[in-house]
PDB file of C-alpha atoms in Angstrom:
ATOM      1  CA  UNK A  20       0.000   0.000   0.000  1.00 97.00           C
ATOM      2  CA  UNK A  21       1.296   3.458  -0.920  1.00 98.00           C
ATOM      3  CA  UNK A  22      -0.019   6.283   1.262  1.00 98.00           C
ATOM      4  CA  UNK A  23       0.606   9.912   0.297  1.00 98.00           C
ATOM      5  CA  UNK A  24       0.517  12.710   2.856  1.00 98.00           C
ATOM      6  CA  UNK A  25      -0.061  16.388   2.116  1.00 98.00           C
ATOM      7  CA  UNK A  26      -0.112  18.826   5.008  1.00 98.00           C
ATOM      8  CA  UNK A  27      -0.686  22.471   5.813  1.00 98.00           C
ATOM      9  CA  UNK A  28      -1.776  23.801   2.411  1.00 98.00           C
ATOM     10  CA  UNK A  29      -3.297  26.897   4.083  1.00 98.00           C
ATOM     11  CA  UNK A  30      -5.796  27.437   1.293  1.00 98.00           C
ATOM     12  CA  UNK A  31      -7.179  30.967   1.073  1.00 97.00           C
ATOM     13  CA  UNK A  32     -10.417  32.325  -0.386  1.00 96.00           C
ATOM     14  CA  UNK A  33     -10.101  32.639  -4.167  1.00 94.00           C
ATOM     15  CA  UNK A  34      -7.659  35.352  -5.236  1.00 94.00           C
ATOM     16  CA  UNK A  35      -5.943  35.786  -1.853  1.00 96.00           C
ATOM     17  CA  UNK A  36      -2.304  34.983  -1.000  1.00 97.00           C
ATOM     18  CA  UNK A  37      -1.131  33.183   2.134  1.00 97.00           C
ATOM     19  CA  UNK A  38       0.561  35.748   4.394  1.00 96.00           C
ATOM     20  CA  UNK A  39       0.492  38.103   1.410  1.00 95.00           C
ATOM     21  CA  UNK A  40       3.346  36.285  -0.357  1.00 96.00           C
ATOM     22  CA  UNK A  41       2.511  32.654  -1.229  1.00 97.00           C
ATOM     23  CA  UNK A  42      -0.062  31.456  -3.746  1.00 97.00           C
ATOM     24  CA  UNK A  43      -1.058  28.593  -1.495  1.00 98.00           C
ATOM     25  CA  UNK A  44      -4.062  27.628  -3.625  1.00 98.00           C
ATOM     26  CA  UNK A  45      -1.958  27.184  -6.744  1.00 98.00           C
ATOM     27  CA  UNK A  46       0.658  25.280  -4.754  1.00 98.00           C
ATOM     28  CA  UNK A  47      -1.999  22.918  -3.364  1.00 98.00           C
ATOM     29  CA  UNK A  48      -3.205  22.288  -6.923  1.00 98.00           C
ATOM     30  CA  UNK A  49       0.392  21.549  -7.933  1.00 98.00           C
ATOM     31  CA  UNK A  50       0.740  19.094  -5.034  1.00 98.00           C
ATOM     32  CA  UNK A  51      -2.352  17.253  -6.280  1.00 98.00           C
ATOM     33  CA  UNK A  52      -0.955  17.182  -9.829  1.00 98.00           C
ATOM     34  CA  UNK A  53       2.343  15.889  -8.410  1.00 98.00           C
ATOM     35  CA  UNK A  54       0.611  12.869  -6.882  1.00 98.00           C
ATOM     36  CA  UNK A  55      -1.086  12.100 -10.190  1.00 98.00           C
ATOM     37  CA  UNK A  56       2.281  12.199 -11.966  1.00 96.00           C
ATOM     38  CA  UNK A  57       4.151   9.772  -9.691  1.00 97.00           C
ATOM     39  CA  UNK A  58       5.425   6.562 -11.275  1.00 96.00           C
ATOM     40  CA  UNK A  59       3.173   4.667  -8.837  1.00 97.00           C
ATOM     41  CA  UNK A  60      -0.123   6.296  -7.983  1.00 97.00           C
ATOM     42  CA  UNK A  61      -0.857   6.291  -4.230  1.00 98.00           C
ATOM     43  CA  UNK A  62      -3.721   4.180  -2.962  1.00 98.00           C
ATOM     44  CA  UNK A  63      -4.754   6.800  -0.413  1.00 98.00           C
ATOM     45  CA  UNK A  64      -4.003  10.443   0.432  1.00 98.00           C
ATOM     46  CA  UNK A  65      -3.939  11.755   4.009  1.00 98.00           C
ATOM     47  CA  UNK A  66      -4.426  15.500   4.529  1.00 98.00           C
ATOM     48  CA  UNK A  67      -3.084  16.269   8.003  1.00 98.00           C
ATOM     49  CA  UNK A  68      -4.551  19.636   8.848  1.00 97.00           C
ATOM     50  CA  UNK A  69      -4.527  23.371   8.219  1.00 98.00           C
ATOM     51  CA  UNK A  70      -6.415  22.806   5.005  1.00 98.00           C
ATOM     52  CA  UNK A  71      -7.856  26.331   5.249  1.00 98.00           C
ATOM     53  CA  UNK A  72      -5.714  29.176   6.499  1.00 97.00           C
ATOM     54  CA  UNK A  73      -8.402  30.965   8.487  1.00 94.00           C
ATOM     55  CA  UNK A  74     -11.257  28.464   8.693  1.00 96.00           C
ATOM     56  CA  UNK A  75     -13.782  30.576   6.791  1.00 96.00           C
ATOM     57  CA  UNK A  76     -16.427  28.893   4.613  1.00 97.00           C
ATOM     58  CA  UNK A  77     -15.063  30.719   1.557  1.00 97.00           C
ATOM     59  CA  UNK A  78     -11.682  29.063   2.063  1.00 97.00           C
ATOM     60  CA  UNK A  79     -13.265  25.624   2.433  1.00 98.00           C
ATOM     61  CA  UNK A  80     -15.140  26.219  -0.799  1.00 97.00           C
ATOM     62  CA  UNK A  81     -11.733  26.621  -2.452  1.00 98.00           C
ATOM     63  CA  UNK A  82     -10.395  23.512  -0.675  1.00 98.00           C
ATOM     64  CA  UNK A  83     -13.249  21.418  -2.033  1.00 98.00           C
ATOM     65  CA  UNK A  84     -12.961  22.958  -5.500  1.00 98.00           C
ATOM     66  CA  UNK A  85      -9.286  22.027  -5.640  1.00 98.00           C
ATOM     67  CA  UNK A  86      -9.883  18.547  -4.209  1.00 98.00           C
ATOM     68  CA  UNK A  87     -12.392  17.842  -6.991  1.00 98.00           C
ATOM     69  CA  UNK A  88      -9.303  17.282  -9.167  1.00 98.00           C
ATOM     70  CA  UNK A  89      -7.809  14.658  -6.834  1.00 98.00           C
ATOM     71  CA  UNK A  90      -8.467  11.288  -8.461  1.00 98.00           C
ATOM     72  CA  UNK A  91      -7.330   9.298  -5.391  1.00 98.00           C
ATOM     73  CA  UNK A  92      -9.368   8.525  -2.254  1.00 98.00           C
ATOM     74  CA  UNK A  93      -8.456  10.836   0.608  1.00 98.00           C
ATOM     75  CA  UNK A  94      -8.999  11.327   4.332  1.00 98.00           C
ATOM     76  CA  UNK A  95      -8.860  14.603   6.268  1.00 98.00           C
ATOM     77  CA  UNK A  96      -8.161  15.856   9.776  1.00 98.00           C
ATOM     78  CA  UNK A  97      -8.245  19.479  10.973  1.00 98.00           C
ATOM     79  CA  UNK A  98      -5.354  21.651  12.096  1.00 97.00           C
ATOM     80  CA  UNK A  99      -5.138  24.635  14.404  1.00 97.00           C
ATOM     81  CA  UNK A 100      -5.930  27.051  11.553  1.00 97.00           C
ATOM     82  CA  UNK A 101      -9.073  25.115  10.667  1.00 97.00           C
ATOM     83  CA  UNK A 102     -12.478  25.834  12.207  1.00 97.00           C
ATOM     84  CA  UNK A 103     -13.935  22.549  13.436  1.00 97.00           C
ATOM     85  CA  UNK A 104     -17.585  23.178  12.600  1.00 97.00           C
ATOM     86  CA  UNK A 105     -16.873  24.840   9.240  1.00 98.00           C
ATOM     87  CA  UNK A 106     -14.513  21.945   8.495  1.00 98.00           C
ATOM     88  CA  UNK A 107     -17.215  19.422   9.399  1.00 98.00           C
ATOM     89  CA  UNK A 108     -19.729  21.226   7.190  1.00 98.00           C
ATOM     90  CA  UNK A 109     -17.284  21.433   4.276  1.00 98.00           C
ATOM     91  CA  UNK A 110     -16.715  17.656   4.410  1.00 98.00           C
ATOM     92  CA  UNK A 111     -20.281  16.679   5.273  1.00 98.00           C
ATOM     93  CA  UNK A 112     -20.152  14.043   2.521  1.00 98.00           C
ATOM     94  CA  UNK A 113     -17.267  12.271   4.296  1.00 98.00           C
ATOM     95  CA  UNK A 114     -19.324   9.821   6.330  1.00 97.00           C
ATOM     96  CA  UNK A 115     -16.371   8.714   8.479  1.00 98.00           C
ATOM     97  CA  UNK A 116     -16.273  12.133  10.211  1.00 98.00           C
ATOM     98  CA  UNK A 117     -18.329  12.234  13.443  1.00 98.00           C
ATOM     99  CA  UNK A 118     -21.459  14.390  13.338  1.00 97.00           C
ATOM    100  CA  UNK A 119     -20.627  16.068  16.655  1.00 97.00           C
ATOM    101  CA  UNK A 120     -17.618  16.669  18.885  1.00 97.00           C
ATOM    102  CA  UNK A 121     -13.991  16.085  18.050  1.00 98.00           C
ATOM    103  CA  UNK A 122     -13.203  14.598  14.644  1.00 98.00           C
ATOM    104  CA  UNK A 123     -11.636  11.284  15.710  1.00 98.00           C
ATOM    105  CA  UNK A 124     -12.186   8.256  13.462  1.00 98.00           C
ATOM    106  CA  UNK A 125     -10.808   4.886  12.392  1.00 98.00           C
ATOM    107  CA  UNK A 126     -10.698   3.485   8.846  1.00 98.00           C
ATOM    108  CA  UNK A 127     -10.114  -0.268   8.726  1.00 97.00           C
ATOM    109  CA  UNK A 128     -10.739  -1.101   5.074  1.00 96.00           C
ATOM    110  CA  UNK A 129      -7.105  -1.036   3.874  1.00 97.00           C
ATOM    111  CA  UNK A 130      -4.069  -3.260   4.503  1.00 97.00           C
ATOM    112  CA  UNK A 131      -2.989  -0.584   7.002  1.00 98.00           C
ATOM    113  CA  UNK A 132      -5.539   0.610   9.580  1.00 98.00           C
ATOM    114  CA  UNK A 133      -5.801   4.426   9.757  1.00 98.00           C
ATOM    115  CA  UNK A 134      -6.568   5.951  13.158  1.00 98.00           C
ATOM    116  CA  UNK A 135      -7.109   9.722  13.164  1.00 98.00           C
ATOM    117  CA  UNK A 136      -7.033  11.994  16.213  1.00 98.00           C
ATOM    118  CA  UNK A 137      -8.351  15.557  16.262  1.00 98.00           C
ATOM    119  CA  UNK A 138      -5.698  17.269  18.389  1.00 98.00           C
ATOM    120  CA  UNK A 139      -7.164  20.770  17.955  1.00 97.00           C
ATOM    121  CA  UNK A 140      -8.612  22.963  20.707  1.00 95.00           C
ATOM    122  CA  UNK A 141     -11.157  25.422  19.275  1.00 93.00           C
ATOM    123  CA  UNK A 142      -9.855  28.982  19.538  1.00 91.00           C
ATOM    124  CA  UNK A 143      -6.307  27.958  20.506  1.00 93.00           C
ATOM    125  CA  UNK A 144      -3.218  26.982  18.523  1.00 93.00           C
ATOM    126  CA  UNK A 145      -1.551  24.342  20.684  1.00 96.00           C
ATOM    127  CA  UNK A 146      -2.628  20.714  20.540  1.00 97.00           C
ATOM    128  CA  UNK A 147      -4.194  18.344  23.045  1.00 97.00           C
ATOM    129  CA  UNK A 148      -6.643  15.427  23.200  1.00 98.00           C
ATOM    130  CA  UNK A 149      -9.013  15.371  26.161  1.00 97.00           C
ATOM    131  CA  UNK A 150      -9.791  12.390  28.389  1.00 97.00           C
ATOM    132  CA  UNK A 151     -12.778  11.377  26.280  1.00 98.00           C
ATOM    133  CA  UNK A 152     -10.679  11.355  23.118  1.00 98.00           C
ATOM    134  CA  UNK A 153      -7.898   9.399  24.783  1.00 98.00           C
ATOM    135  CA  UNK A 154     -10.407   6.825  26.035  1.00 98.00           C
ATOM    136  CA  UNK A 155     -11.720   6.501  22.463  1.00 98.00           C
ATOM    137  CA  UNK A 156      -8.162   5.970  21.228  1.00 98.00           C
ATOM    138  CA  UNK A 157      -7.515   3.322  23.881  1.00 98.00           C
ATOM    139  CA  UNK A 158     -10.656   1.397  22.894  1.00 98.00           C
ATOM    140  CA  UNK A 159      -9.888   1.712  19.191  1.00 98.00           C
ATOM    141  CA  UNK A 160      -6.334   0.410  19.546  1.00 98.00           C
ATOM    142  CA  UNK A 161      -7.413  -2.406  21.858  1.00 97.00           C
ATOM    143  CA  UNK A 162      -9.889  -3.604  19.218  1.00 97.00           C
ATOM    144  CA  UNK A 163      -6.983  -4.922  17.113  1.00 97.00           C
ATOM    145  CA  UNK A 164      -3.478  -5.397  18.494  1.00 97.00           C
ATOM    146  CA  UNK A 165      -2.198  -7.164  15.366  1.00 97.00           C
ATOM    147  CA  UNK A 166      -3.073  -5.214  12.216  1.00 98.00           C
ATOM    148  CA  UNK A 167      -0.455  -2.657  11.065  1.00 98.00           C
ATOM    149  CA  UNK A 168      -1.750   0.731  12.193  1.00 98.00           C
ATOM    150  CA  UNK A 169      -0.946   4.280  11.215  1.00 98.00           C
ATOM    151  CA  UNK A 170      -1.903   7.013  13.682  1.00 98.00           C
ATOM    152  CA  UNK A 171      -2.290  10.604  12.489  1.00 98.00           C
ATOM    153  CA  UNK A 172      -2.881  13.931  14.206  1.00 98.00           C
ATOM    154  CA  UNK A 173      -1.966  17.522  13.378  1.00 98.00           C
ATOM    155  CA  UNK A 174       0.329  18.501  16.268  1.00 98.00           C
ATOM    156  CA  UNK A 175       3.657  16.674  16.809  1.00 97.00           C
ATOM    157  CA  UNK A 176       3.817  15.307  20.376  1.00 97.00           C
ATOM    158  CA  UNK A 177       7.462  16.272  20.914  1.00 96.00           C
ATOM    159  CA  UNK A 178       9.779  19.252  21.342  1.00 96.00           C
ATOM    160  CA  UNK A 179      11.311  20.165  17.988  1.00 95.00           C
ATOM    161  CA  UNK A 180      13.919  22.634  19.234  1.00 95.00           C
ATOM    162  CA  UNK A 181      12.430  25.469  17.159  1.00 95.00           C
ATOM    163  CA  UNK A 182      11.284  27.841  19.932  1.00 94.00           C
ATOM    164  CA  UNK A 183       8.345  29.536  18.226  1.00 92.00           C
ATOM    165  CA  UNK A 184       6.908  26.193  17.094  1.00 93.00           C
ATOM    166  CA  UNK A 185       7.355  24.499  20.452  1.00 94.00           C
ATOM    167  CA  UNK A 186       5.295  27.209  22.159  1.00 91.00           C
ATOM    168  CA  UNK A 187       2.181  25.717  20.557  1.00 92.00           C
ATOM    169  CA  UNK A 188       3.006  22.048  20.161  1.00 94.00           C
ATOM    170  CA  UNK A 189       0.939  19.153  21.542  1.00 96.00           C
ATOM    171  CA  UNK A 190       1.024  19.675  25.314  1.00 93.00           C
ATOM    172  CA  UNK A 191       0.781  17.160  28.170  1.00 94.00           C
ATOM    173  CA  UNK A 192       1.992  14.263  26.057  1.00 97.00           C
ATOM    174  CA  UNK A 193       2.350  11.657  28.828  1.00 97.00           C
ATOM    175  CA  UNK A 194      -1.225  10.255  28.687  1.00 98.00           C
ATOM    176  CA  UNK A 195      -1.091   9.963  24.901  1.00 98.00           C
ATOM    177  CA  UNK A 196       2.378   8.433  25.053  1.00 98.00           C
ATOM    178  CA  UNK A 197       1.228   5.714  27.464  1.00 98.00           C
ATOM    179  CA  UNK A 198      -1.621   4.682  25.166  1.00 98.00           C
ATOM    180  CA  UNK A 199       0.531   4.678  22.036  1.00 98.00           C
ATOM    181  CA  UNK A 200       3.295   2.728  23.778  1.00 98.00           C
ATOM    182  CA  UNK A 201       0.801   0.021  24.721  1.00 97.00           C
ATOM    183  CA  UNK A 202       0.059  -0.690  21.030  1.00 97.00           C
ATOM    184  CA  UNK A 203       3.067  -2.362  19.425  1.00 96.00           C
ATOM    185  CA  UNK A 204       1.363  -2.519  16.016  1.00 98.00           C
ATOM    186  CA  UNK A 205       1.523   1.261  15.435  1.00 98.00           C
ATOM    187  CA  UNK A 206       3.957   1.460  12.537  1.00 97.00           C
ATOM    188  CA  UNK A 207       4.083   5.244  12.321  1.00 98.00           C
ATOM    189  CA  UNK A 208       2.585   8.371  13.802  1.00 98.00           C
ATOM    190  CA  UNK A 209       2.042  11.089  11.179  1.00 98.00           C
ATOM    191  CA  UNK A 210       1.571  14.784  11.828  1.00 98.00           C
ATOM    192  CA  UNK A 211       1.873  18.191  10.201  1.00 98.00           C
ATOM    193  CA  UNK A 212       1.881  21.660  11.814  1.00 97.00           C
ATOM    194  CA  UNK A 213       5.632  22.341  11.756  1.00 97.00           C
ATOM    195  CA  UNK A 214       5.980  22.800   7.957  1.00 97.00           C
ATOM    196  CA  UNK A 215       9.124  20.663   8.022  1.00 96.00           C
ATOM    197  CA  UNK A 216      10.158  17.011   7.898  1.00 97.00           C
ATOM    198  CA  UNK A 217      11.112  15.857  11.377  1.00 97.00           C
ATOM    199  CA  UNK A 218      11.636  12.341  12.720  1.00 97.00           C
ATOM    200  CA  UNK A 219      11.584  11.193  16.321  1.00 97.00           C
ATOM    201  CA  UNK A 220      11.516   7.845  18.074  1.00 97.00           C
ATOM    202  CA  UNK A 221       8.639   8.186  20.519  1.00 98.00           C
ATOM    203  CA  UNK A 222       6.387   5.890  22.558  1.00 98.00           C
ATOM    204  CA  UNK A 223       7.766   2.758  20.926  1.00 97.00           C
ATOM    205  CA  UNK A 224       7.116   3.956  17.379  1.00 98.00           C
ATOM    206  CA  UNK A 225       8.357   6.680  15.001  1.00 98.00           C
ATOM    207  CA  UNK A 226       6.827  10.145  14.622  1.00 98.00           C
ATOM    208  CA  UNK A 227       7.155  11.704  11.174  1.00 98.00           C
ATOM    209  CA  UNK A 228       6.099  15.266  10.406  1.00 98.00           C
ATOM    210  CA  UNK A 229       5.232  16.319   6.871  1.00 98.00           C
ATOM    211  CA  UNK A 230       6.439  19.435   5.061  1.00 97.00           C
ATOM    212  CA  UNK A 231       3.883  22.007   3.983  1.00 98.00           C
ATOM    213  CA  UNK A 232       2.791  22.230   0.366  1.00 98.00           C
ATOM    214  CA  UNK A 233       3.154  26.008   0.764  1.00 97.00           C
ATOM    215  CA  UNK A 234       5.965  27.378   2.968  1.00 97.00           C
ATOM    216  CA  UNK A 235       8.858  25.988   4.991  1.00 96.00           C
ATOM    217  CA  UNK A 236       9.322  27.184   8.561  1.00 96.00           C
ATOM    218  CA  UNK A 237      12.922  28.250   9.137  1.00 96.00           C
ATOM    219  CA  UNK A 238      15.195  25.846  11.005  1.00 96.00           C
ATOM    220  CA  UNK A 239      16.279  28.125  13.829  1.00 96.00           C
ATOM    221  CA  UNK A 240      17.352  26.481  17.067  1.00 96.00           C
ATOM    222  CA  UNK A 241      18.647  29.475  19.020  1.00 96.00           C
ATOM    223  CA  UNK A 242      16.469  30.663  21.914  1.00 93.00           C
ATOM    224  CA  UNK A 243      14.547  33.865  21.427  1.00 91.00           C
ATOM    225  CA  UNK A 244      14.679  33.968  17.630  1.00 94.00           C
ATOM    226  CA  UNK A 245      11.822  35.571  15.730  1.00 95.00           C
ATOM    227  CA  UNK A 246       9.501  33.380  13.619  1.00 95.00           C
ATOM    228  CA  UNK A 247      10.556  33.053   9.989  1.00 96.00           C
ATOM    229  CA  UNK A 248       9.537  31.056   6.927  1.00 96.00           C
ATOM    230  CA  UNK A 249      10.803  30.489   3.399  1.00 96.00           C
ATOM    231  CA  UNK A 250       9.194  30.060   0.038  1.00 94.00           C
ATOM    232  CA  UNK A 251      11.347  27.025  -0.542  1.00 85.00           C
ATOM    233  CA  UNK A 252      10.636  23.917  -2.511  1.00 88.00           C
ATOM    234  CA  UNK A 253       7.361  22.356  -1.289  1.00 95.00           C
ATOM    235  CA  UNK A 254       7.060  18.647  -0.648  1.00 97.00           C
ATOM    236  CA  UNK A 255       4.760  15.873   0.445  1.00 98.00           C
ATOM    237  CA  UNK A 256       5.429  12.474   2.017  1.00 98.00           C
ATOM    238  CA  UNK A 257       5.026   8.968   0.625  1.00 98.00           C
ATOM    239  CA  UNK A 258       4.643   6.096   3.092  1.00 98.00           C
ATOM    240  CA  UNK A 259       5.120   2.679   1.526  1.00 98.00           C
ATOM    241  CA  UNK A 260       3.784  -0.342   3.393  1.00 97.00           C
ATOM    242  CA  UNK A 261       4.860  -3.895   2.567  1.00 96.00           C
ATOM    243  CA  UNK A 262       3.791  -6.959   4.516  1.00 94.00           C
ATOM    244  CA  UNK A 263       7.338  -8.339   4.447  1.00 95.00           C
ATOM    245  CA  UNK A 264       9.428  -5.205   4.882  1.00 95.00           C
ATOM    246  CA  UNK A 265       7.090  -2.948   6.886  1.00 95.00           C
ATOM    247  CA  UNK A 266       6.771   0.814   6.468  1.00 96.00           C
ATOM    248  CA  UNK A 267       9.269   3.162   4.824  1.00 98.00           C
ATOM    249  CA  UNK A 268       8.708   6.895   4.332  1.00 98.00           C
ATOM    250  CA  UNK A 269      10.021   9.223   1.622  1.00 98.00           C
ATOM    251  CA  UNK A 270      10.017  12.987   1.119  1.00 98.00           C
ATOM    252  CA  UNK A 271       8.701  13.725  -2.375  1.00 98.00           C
ATOM    253  CA  UNK A 272       9.597  17.214  -3.614  1.00 97.00           C
ATOM    254  CA  UNK A 273       7.021  19.041  -5.701  1.00 96.00           C
ATOM    255  CA  UNK A 274       8.087  20.858  -8.866  1.00 92.00           C
ATOM    256  CA  UNK A 275      10.643  20.434 -11.612  1.00 86.00           C
ATOM    257  CA  UNK A 276      14.344  19.649 -11.254  1.00 86.00           C
ATOM    258  CA  UNK A 277      17.233  18.815 -13.575  1.00 91.00           C
ATOM    259  CA  UNK A 278      17.332  15.202 -14.736  1.00 91.00           C
ATOM    260  CA  UNK A 279      16.728  12.365 -14.685  1.00 89.00           C
ATOM    261  CA  UNK A 280      20.264  11.268 -15.520  1.00 93.00           C
ATOM    262  CA  UNK A 281      21.111   7.628 -16.363  1.00 94.00           C
ATOM    263  CA  UNK A 282      22.857   6.731 -13.105  1.00 93.00           C
ATOM    264  CA  UNK A 283      21.898   5.906  -9.549  1.00 90.00           C
TER     265      UNK A 283
END
């Protein structure tokens, strides 16, 4: 199974730029075209949050217009820039999304089980899952301790070292970590939010964050630095599952480059 991941497109209402500089809508369309042009088409696309930049219905109308061109099944979770109820309304045809409350769900119709957590707190930017959501996760994981499972949420549950990102990361990770550690069949935990690829061994599995299809947050590790981003080369992730070899993840850069040349 080949699973693509696109994160943090920050789609704006038609005709508006992200932060006044990036044509995030065009870049999201290019990310979709990129998936269609891969030498192996993904079986599933995961969109890990911040689909709309400001959560307005007009932005979700653009999200859905752009996603009409995606010829691959896809699943969505919200990010801190999304508005939960507007998000729910925009994807009302996605029957797997709960009709009320947090947008947790489980999809068990693929070779890899997909478990999605809504780590967003309405009106705030940091991440957390409440006791009810954690109890749901515990029950969901306990239902099958054997099938390869991929867990996804928007906020990375670790300290990245980038000060202005860590100020609104997933907080109070210990309860989540205990539940994840108890499930040895979690192959990978996927997230977005940080607009960069990061890897961390955590809770007995591996956490992998996805780049944004729009901007790259600057890698600044000194304390007290001001937030900064680049209009660098956007990317998505490809997660390849094989029953013999397990899961391997690749960064897939979007846009043209020199080559290919006849060597490896």
